[in-house]
Amino acid sequence: MPAGLQQLKYFALDMDGTIYLGQKLLPGAKEFLDYLAQSGRKYVFLTNNSSKNKQSYVNKLQALGLDATIDQILTSGEATALYLSSIKPNARIFLLGTPDLEQEFLAHGFTLTNSTPDFVVLGFDQTLNYAKLTEACHLIREGVPLIATHPDINCPTDERSGYIPDVGAMLELIYSSTGKRAKIIGKPYQEIIDVLVAKLNCPREETAMVGDRLYTDIKLAANADICGILVLSGETKQADLTGSDVQPDYVFAGVRELAAALQQE
């Protein structure tokens, strides 16, 4: 049985399609966040994008008129660093990632190197080149474990077709070359929620994932045994629920309606 709404005290929030759409704040988003804060609830913005640092998301949210702090952002890049810190602190990492992701790993005490690394880590590397890719495949074939920040195949963008290749597409290339699959941390895999639960010290029965995608946000909730709240303000439409093997605990038109339901309970 899903948790009653009033029981929920901690919220993991998707951003694009849930809080904003592109460069536009969605209706009721600010009021929803204000209500969570006023009612003593805690929330963290959760993103699979590992190419940017947390400050870039803070800047965007503040530009949209929201009060956001670095402590309220959890990227799949940071979640991966925290996960690896929990199993091998100060490990040696061969990292395929942007300068922002490199700084994230250095801040967590890792050594970035291609000399006898403990792990190969693949992030959303918009600086990827053939030399880095070749070295990663050599290391993976030699038995170095591959960790990926998230599984998204494409990343939405304002460029041309609206999408650019993301980590999932890069993982398929590496698999075709090496025959090796990655351990994945980000949505919909429960490790990102495990990190969040440890970070906030929140009971799972009091925690919810709020998002607009069945196959990442709501699938994550199911995998992590937390409440899944779907909003229809982004990618998923009501018709998509028919026949889907992933079903949310609650469905709302948007976070404005979710806030009203929380207040009503």
Short mmCIF file of N, CA, C and O in Angstrom, two decimals, residues 74-176:
data_model
loop_
_atom_site.label_atom_id
_atom_site.label_comp_id
_atom_site.label_asym_id
_atom_site.label_seq_id
_atom_site.Cartn_x
_atom_site.Cartn_y
_atom_site.Cartn_z
N LEU A 74 21.04 17.14 -5.72
CA LEU A 74 21.79 15.88 -5.79
C LEU A 74 21.84 15.45 -7.25
O LEU A 74 20.81 15.13 -7.84
N THR A 75 23.03 15.49 -7.84
CA THR A 75 23.21 15.04 -9.22
C THR A 75 23.64 13.57 -9.21
O THR A 75 24.15 13.05 -8.21
N SER A 76 23.47 12.91 -10.35
CA SER A 76 23.93 11.52 -10.45
C SER A 76 25.45 11.46 -10.33
O SER A 76 26.00 10.44 -9.90
N GLY A 77 26.13 12.56 -10.69
CA GLY A 77 27.59 12.60 -10.53
C GLY A 77 27.99 12.57 -9.07
O GLY A 77 28.87 11.79 -8.67
N GLU A 78 27.36 13.41 -8.26
CA GLU A 78 27.66 13.40 -6.82
C GLU A 78 27.25 12.08 -6.19
O GLU A 78 27.97 11.53 -5.35
N ALA A 79 26.09 11.53 -6.60
CA ALA A 79 25.64 10.26 -6.05
C ALA A 79 26.64 9.15 -6.36
O ALA A 79 26.90 8.29 -5.51
N THR A 80 27.23 9.19 -7.55
CA THR A 80 28.23 8.18 -7.92
C THR A 80 29.47 8.33 -7.05
O THR A 80 30.04 7.34 -6.58
N ALA A 81 29.90 9.57 -6.85
CA ALA A 81 31.07 9.81 -5.99
C ALA A 81 30.81 9.33 -4.56
O ALA A 81 31.66 8.70 -3.93
N LEU A 82 29.63 9.60 -4.04
CA LEU A 82 29.28 9.18 -2.68
C LEU A 82 29.18 7.65 -2.59
O LEU A 82 29.60 7.04 -1.60
N TYR A 83 28.62 7.03 -3.63
CA TYR A 83 28.53 5.57 -3.66
C TYR A 83 29.92 4.95 -3.64
O TYR A 83 30.18 4.03 -2.85
N LEU A 84 30.81 5.44 -4.48
CA LEU A 84 32.16 4.88 -4.53
C LEU A 84 32.92 5.16 -3.23
O LEU A 84 33.71 4.33 -2.78
N SER A 85 32.68 6.32 -2.62
CA SER A 85 33.31 6.62 -1.32
C SER A 85 32.89 5.62 -0.26
O SER A 85 33.66 5.30 0.65
N SER A 86 31.65 5.12 -0.38
CA SER A 86 31.14 4.18 0.63
C SER A 86 31.75 2.80 0.48
O SER A 86 31.78 2.03 1.45
N ILE A 87 32.23 2.45 -0.74
CA ILE A 87 32.80 1.11 -0.92
C ILE A 87 34.32 1.13 -1.03
O ILE A 87 34.98 0.14 -0.68
N LYS A 88 34.90 2.25 -1.47
CA LYS A 88 36.36 2.35 -1.51
C LYS A 88 36.77 3.82 -1.47
O LYS A 88 36.98 4.46 -2.50
N PRO A 89 36.90 4.38 -0.28
CA PRO A 89 37.30 5.80 -0.15
C PRO A 89 38.65 6.05 -0.81
O PRO A 89 39.53 5.18 -0.80
N ASN A 90 38.79 7.24 -1.39
CA ASN A 90 40.05 7.68 -1.99
C ASN A 90 40.55 6.75 -3.10
O ASN A 90 41.76 6.60 -3.32
N ALA A 91 39.62 6.14 -3.80
CA ALA A 91 39.98 5.23 -4.89
C ALA A 91 40.63 5.98 -6.04
O ALA A 91 40.53 7.21 -6.16
N ARG A 92 41.29 5.21 -6.90
CA ARG A 92 41.88 5.74 -8.12
C ARG A 92 40.86 5.56 -9.25
O ARG A 92 40.35 4.46 -9.46
N ILE A 93 40.55 6.65 -9.95
CA ILE A 93 39.46 6.66 -10.93
C ILE A 93 39.97 7.10 -12.29
O ILE A 93 40.65 8.13 -12.41
N PHE A 94 39.63 6.30 -13.33
CA PHE A 94 39.77 6.82 -14.69
C PHE A 94 38.40 7.35 -15.07
O PHE A 94 37.44 6.60 -15.20
N LEU A 95 38.30 8.66 -15.20
CA LEU A 95 37.01 9.33 -15.34
C LEU A 95 36.80 9.86 -16.75
O LEU A 95 37.65 10.58 -17.29
N LEU A 96 35.67 9.50 -17.33
CA LEU A 96 35.23 10.11 -18.58
C LEU A 96 34.12 11.07 -18.20
O LEU A 96 32.98 10.66 -17.95
N GLY A 97 34.47 12.34 -18.09
CA GLY A 97 33.50 13.32 -17.64
C GLY A 97 33.95 14.74 -17.95
O GLY A 97 35.10 14.97 -18.34
N THR A 98 33.06 15.67 -17.73
CA THR A 98 33.36 17.08 -17.96
C THR A 98 34.25 17.62 -16.83
O THR A 98 34.39 16.98 -15.78
N PRO A 99 34.82 18.81 -17.01
CA PRO A 99 35.58 19.43 -15.91
C PRO A 99 34.76 19.58 -14.63
O PRO A 99 35.31 19.41 -13.53
N ASP A 100 33.45 19.84 -14.75
CA ASP A 100 32.60 19.93 -13.55
C ASP A 100 32.58 18.60 -12.80
O ASP A 100 32.66 18.57 -11.56
N LEU A 101 32.48 17.48 -13.52
CA LEU A 101 32.44 16.18 -12.88
C LEU A 101 33.81 15.84 -12.29
O LEU A 101 33.89 15.24 -11.21
N GLU A 102 34.86 16.22 -12.96
CA GLU A 102 36.21 16.01 -12.43
C GLU A 102 36.36 16.71 -11.07
O GLU A 102 36.90 16.13 -10.12
N GLN A 103 35.88 17.94 -10.98
CA GLN A 103 35.97 18.68 -9.72
C GLN A 103 35.15 18.00 -8.62
O GLN A 103 35.56 17.98 -7.46
N GLU A 104 34.00 17.43 -8.99
CA GLU A 104 33.17 16.71 -8.03
C GLU A 104 33.94 15.54 -7.43
O GLU A 104 33.96 15.33 -6.21
N PHE A 105 34.63 14.78 -8.28
CA PHE A 105 35.36 13.60 -7.79
C PHE A 105 36.61 14.00 -7.01
O PHE A 105 36.94 13.36 -6.00
N LEU A 106 37.27 15.03 -7.44
CA LEU A 106 38.43 15.50 -6.68
C LEU A 106 38.01 15.99 -5.30
O LEU A 106 38.71 15.74 -4.31
N ALA A 107 36.87 16.65 -5.22
CA ALA A 107 36.38 17.15 -3.93
C ALA A 107 36.06 16.03 -2.96
O ALA A 107 36.08 16.22 -1.74
N HIS A 108 35.77 14.84 -3.49
CA HIS A 108 35.47 13.68 -2.64
C HIS A 108 36.72 12.84 -2.35
O HIS A 108 36.61 11.75 -1.80
N GLY A 109 37.89 13.36 -2.73
CA GLY A 109 39.14 12.72 -2.34
C GLY A 109 39.66 11.64 -3.27
O GLY A 109 40.59 10.91 -2.93
N PHE A 110 39.09 11.53 -4.48
CA PHE A 110 39.56 10.53 -5.43
C PHE A 110 40.78 11.03 -6.20
O PHE A 110 40.96 12.24 -6.39
N THR A 111 41.60 10.09 -6.66
CA THR A 111 42.71 10.40 -7.55
C THR A 111 42.27 10.07 -8.98
O THR A 111 41.82 8.95 -9.24
N LEU A 112 42.37 11.04 -9.87
CA LEU A 112 41.98 10.83 -11.26
C LEU A 112 43.21 10.45 -12.07
O LEU A 112 44.17 11.22 -12.14
N THR A 113 43.18 9.25 -12.65
CA THR A 113 44.37 8.72 -13.32
C THR A 113 43.98 7.62 -14.29
O THR A 113 42.91 7.01 -14.15
N ASN A 114 44.86 7.36 -15.27
CA ASN A 114 44.66 6.18 -16.12
C ASN A 114 45.69 5.10 -15.77
O ASN A 114 45.80 4.09 -16.46
N SER A 115 46.43 5.30 -14.68
CA SER A 115 47.44 4.35 -14.23
C SER A 115 46.89 3.50 -13.08
O SER A 115 46.62 4.02 -12.00
N THR A 116 46.69 2.23 -13.34
CA THR A 116 46.15 1.26 -12.38
C THR A 116 44.94 1.80 -11.60
O THR A 116 44.96 1.84 -10.36
N PRO A 117 43.90 2.25 -12.30
CA PRO A 117 42.72 2.74 -11.59
C PRO A 117 41.93 1.60 -10.96
O PRO A 117 42.00 0.44 -11.40
N ASP A 118 41.17 1.93 -9.91
CA ASP A 118 40.27 0.95 -9.29
C ASP A 118 38.95 0.85 -10.05
O ASP A 118 38.30 -0.20 -10.03
N PHE A 119 38.54 1.94 -10.69
CA PHE A 119 37.29 1.99 -11.42
C PHE A 119 37.43 2.86 -12.67
O PHE A 119 38.21 3.82 -12.67
N VAL A 120 36.67 2.50 -13.70
CA VAL A 120 36.42 3.41 -14.81
C VAL A 120 35.03 4.00 -14.57
O VAL A 120 34.07 3.25 -14.35
N VAL A 121 34.91 5.31 -14.57
CA VAL A 121 33.63 5.97 -14.34
C VAL A 121 33.24 6.77 -15.58
O VAL A 121 34.01 7.61 -16.05
N LEU A 122 32.05 6.48 -16.09
CA LEU A 122 31.53 7.19 -17.25
C LEU A 122 30.41 8.13 -16.83
O LEU A 122 29.39 7.70 -16.29
N GLY A 123 30.62 9.42 -17.05
CA GLY A 123 29.58 10.41 -16.84
C GLY A 123 29.11 10.94 -18.19
O GLY A 123 29.51 10.46 -19.25
N PHE A 124 28.25 11.95 -18.13
CA PHE A 124 27.77 12.59 -19.37
C PHE A 124 28.92 13.46 -19.87
O PHE A 124 28.99 14.64 -19.59
N ASP A 125 29.82 12.83 -20.63
CA ASP A 125 31.08 13.47 -21.00
C ASP A 125 30.96 14.20 -22.33
O ASP A 125 31.11 13.62 -23.39
N GLN A 126 30.68 15.49 -22.24
CA GLN A 126 30.58 16.31 -23.45
C GLN A 126 31.96 16.73 -23.95
O GLN A 126 32.07 17.48 -24.91
N THR A 127 33.02 16.23 -23.28
CA THR A 127 34.39 16.46 -23.75
C THR A 127 35.01 15.15 -24.24
O THR A 127 36.22 15.07 -24.42
N LEU A 128 34.17 14.12 -24.43
CA LEU A 128 34.66 12.80 -24.81
C LEU A 128 35.43 12.85 -26.14
O LEU A 128 35.00 13.48 -27.09
N ASN A 129 36.59 12.17 -26.17
CA ASN A 129 37.33 12.03 -27.42
C ASN A 129 37.74 10.57 -27.61
O ASN A 129 37.58 9.74 -26.71
N TYR A 130 38.29 10.26 -28.77
CA TYR A 130 38.58 8.87 -29.10
C TYR A 130 39.67 8.29 -28.20
O TYR A 130 39.62 7.12 -27.84
N ALA A 131 40.64 9.12 -27.84
CA ALA A 131 41.72 8.63 -26.99
C ALA A 131 41.20 8.20 -25.62
O ALA A 131 41.58 7.14 -25.10
N LYS A 132 40.30 8.99 -25.02
CA LYS A 132 39.72 8.63 -23.72
C LYS A 132 38.88 7.37 -23.84
O LYS A 132 38.94 6.48 -22.98
N LEU A 133 38.11 7.29 -24.89
CA LEU A 133 37.25 6.14 -25.11
C LEU A 133 38.08 4.86 -25.29
O LEU A 133 37.77 3.81 -24.71
N THR A 134 39.14 4.96 -26.06
CA THR A 134 40.01 3.80 -26.30
C THR A 134 40.66 3.32 -25.01
O THR A 134 40.69 2.12 -24.71
N GLU A 135 41.18 4.26 -24.21
CA GLU A 135 41.82 3.90 -22.95
C GLU A 135 40.81 3.25 -22.00
O GLU A 135 41.13 2.26 -21.32
N ALA A 136 39.60 3.79 -21.95
CA ALA A 136 38.56 3.21 -21.10
C ALA A 136 38.29 1.76 -21.50
O ALA A 136 38.19 0.88 -20.64
N CYS A 137 38.18 1.51 -22.80
CA CYS A 137 37.89 0.15 -23.27
C CYS A 137 39.05 -0.80 -22.96
O CYS A 137 38.82 -1.96 -22.58
N HIS A 138 40.28 -0.33 -23.09
CA HIS A 138 41.44 -1.16 -22.71
C HIS A 138 41.33 -1.56 -21.24
O HIS A 138 41.50 -2.73 -20.88
N LEU A 139 41.08 -0.59 -20.38
CA LEU A 139 41.02 -0.84 -18.94
C LEU A 139 39.88 -1.80 -18.59
O LEU A 139 40.04 -2.70 -17.76
N ILE A 140 38.75 -1.61 -19.22
CA ILE A 140 37.58 -2.46 -18.95
C ILE A 140 37.86 -3.90 -19.38
O ILE A 140 37.52 -4.85 -18.66
N ARG A 141 38.49 -4.07 -20.53
CA ARG A 141 38.85 -5.42 -20.97
C ARG A 141 39.85 -6.08 -20.01
O ARG A 141 39.88 -7.31 -19.88
N GLU A 142 40.67 -5.27 -19.36
CA GLU A 142 41.65 -5.79 -18.41
C GLU A 142 41.03 -6.10 -17.05
O GLU A 142 41.72 -6.55 -16.13
N GLY A 143 39.73 -5.84 -16.92
CA GLY A 143 39.04 -6.21 -15.69
C GLY A 143 38.70 -5.08 -14.74
O GLY A 143 38.18 -5.34 -13.64
N VAL A 144 38.99 -3.84 -15.10
CA VAL A 144 38.64 -2.72 -14.23
C VAL A 144 37.11 -2.51 -14.28
O VAL A 144 36.55 -2.39 -15.37
N PRO A 145 36.42 -2.47 -13.14
CA PRO A 145 34.96 -2.32 -13.14
C PRO A 145 34.52 -0.98 -13.75
O PRO A 145 35.16 0.06 -13.51
N LEU A 146 33.43 -1.03 -14.52
CA LEU A 146 32.86 0.16 -15.14
C LEU A 146 31.65 0.62 -14.33
O LEU A 146 30.73 -0.16 -14.08
N ILE A 147 31.67 1.89 -13.93
CA ILE A 147 30.57 2.52 -13.21
C ILE A 147 30.04 3.66 -14.07
O ILE A 147 30.82 4.44 -14.61
N ALA A 148 28.72 3.76 -14.20
CA ALA A 148 28.12 4.85 -14.97
C ALA A 148 27.22 5.69 -14.07
O ALA A 148 26.54 5.15 -13.19
N THR A 149 27.22 6.99 -14.32
CA THR A 149 26.43 7.87 -13.46
C THR A 149 24.94 7.72 -13.67
O THR A 149 24.14 7.91 -12.75
N HIS A 150 24.51 7.37 -14.89
CA HIS A 150 23.08 7.23 -15.18
C HIS A 150 22.90 6.54 -16.54
O HIS A 150 23.87 6.44 -17.29
N PRO A 151 21.68 6.08 -16.86
CA PRO A 151 21.48 5.31 -18.08
C PRO A 151 20.80 6.04 -19.23
O PRO A 151 20.51 5.42 -20.26
N ASP A 152 20.51 7.34 -19.11
CA ASP A 152 19.77 8.05 -20.15
C ASP A 152 20.46 7.93 -21.51
O ASP A 152 21.66 8.21 -21.63
N ILE A 153 19.71 7.56 -22.53
CA ILE A 153 20.28 7.39 -23.87
C ILE A 153 20.46 8.74 -24.56
O ILE A 153 21.47 8.97 -25.22
N ASN A 154 19.48 9.62 -24.40
CA ASN A 154 19.56 10.96 -24.98
C ASN A 154 19.31 12.02 -23.93
O ASN A 154 18.61 11.77 -22.94
N CYS A 155 19.89 13.18 -24.13
CA CYS A 155 19.67 14.33 -23.25
C CYS A 155 18.90 15.39 -24.02
O CYS A 155 19.30 15.77 -25.13
N PRO A 156 17.77 15.87 -23.47
CA PRO A 156 17.03 16.95 -24.15
C PRO A 156 17.88 18.20 -24.27
O PRO A 156 18.64 18.54 -23.37
N THR A 157 17.74 18.88 -25.40
CA THR A 157 18.53 20.08 -25.65
C THR A 157 17.77 21.00 -26.59
O THR A 157 16.80 20.58 -27.24
N ASP A 158 18.21 22.24 -26.66
CA ASP A 158 17.60 23.19 -27.60
C ASP A 158 18.19 23.06 -29.00
O ASP A 158 17.75 23.72 -29.94
N GLU A 159 19.20 22.20 -29.14
CA GLU A 159 19.88 22.06 -30.43
C GLU A 159 19.05 21.26 -31.44
O GLU A 159 18.42 20.27 -31.10
N ARG A 160 19.00 21.63 -32.63
CA ARG A 160 18.47 20.95 -33.81
C ARG A 160 17.35 19.97 -33.52
O ARG A 160 16.21 20.37 -33.33
N SER A 161 17.64 18.66 -33.46
CA SER A 161 16.59 17.65 -33.31
C SER A 161 15.97 17.63 -31.92
O SER A 161 14.97 16.95 -31.69
N GLY A 162 16.57 18.33 -30.97
CA GLY A 162 16.06 18.36 -29.60
C GLY A 162 16.74 17.39 -28.66
O GLY A 162 16.44 17.37 -27.47
N TYR A 163 17.68 16.58 -29.17
CA TYR A 163 18.38 15.61 -28.33
C TYR A 163 19.83 15.48 -28.74
O TYR A 163 20.19 15.68 -29.91
N ILE A 164 20.67 15.15 -27.76
CA ILE A 164 22.06 14.81 -28.02
C ILE A 164 22.39 13.52 -27.29
O ILE A 164 21.74 13.18 -26.30
N PRO A 165 23.38 12.72 -27.78
CA PRO A 165 23.69 11.43 -27.14
C PRO A 165 24.11 11.61 -25.69
O PRO A 165 24.89 12.50 -25.36
N ASP A 166 23.58 10.74 -24.84
CA ASP A 166 23.87 10.78 -23.40
C ASP A 166 24.60 9.49 -23.00
O ASP A 166 24.99 8.69 -23.86
N VAL A 167 24.75 9.28 -21.70
CA VAL A 167 25.55 8.17 -21.19
C VAL A 167 25.09 6.81 -21.72
O VAL A 167 25.91 5.95 -22.06
N GLY A 168 23.78 6.60 -21.80
CA GLY A 168 23.27 5.31 -22.25
C GLY A 168 23.76 4.94 -23.64
O GLY A 168 24.07 3.77 -23.91
N ALA A 169 23.85 5.93 -24.52
CA ALA A 169 24.35 5.67 -25.86
C ALA A 169 25.84 5.33 -25.82
O ALA A 169 26.31 4.43 -26.54
N MET A 170 26.58 6.02 -24.96
CA MET A 170 28.01 5.74 -24.82
C MET A 170 28.23 4.34 -24.23
O MET A 170 29.17 3.63 -24.61
N LEU A 171 27.36 3.93 -23.30
CA LEU A 171 27.47 2.61 -22.70
C LEU A 171 27.29 1.50 -23.74
O LEU A 171 27.95 0.47 -23.68
N GLU A 172 26.38 1.73 -24.69
CA GLU A 172 26.16 0.72 -25.73
C GLU A 172 27.39 0.60 -26.62
O GLU A 172 27.74 -0.51 -27.06
N LEU A 173 28.04 1.70 -26.90
CA LEU A 173 29.28 1.67 -27.69
C LEU A 173 30.35 0.87 -26.95
O LEU A 173 31.02 0.01 -27.53
N ILE A 174 30.50 1.15 -25.65
CA ILE A 174 31.51 0.44 -24.85
C ILE A 174 31.19 -1.05 -24.76
O ILE A 174 32.08 -1.90 -24.87
N TYR A 175 29.91 -1.37 -24.61
CA TYR A 175 29.51 -2.78 -24.54
C TYR A 175 29.81 -3.49 -25.86
O TYR A 175 30.29 -4.63 -25.87
N SER A 176 29.53 -2.82 -26.98
CA SER A 176 29.80 -3.43 -28.28
C SER A 176 31.28 -3.74 -28.45
O SER A 176 31.65 -4.72 -29.08
#
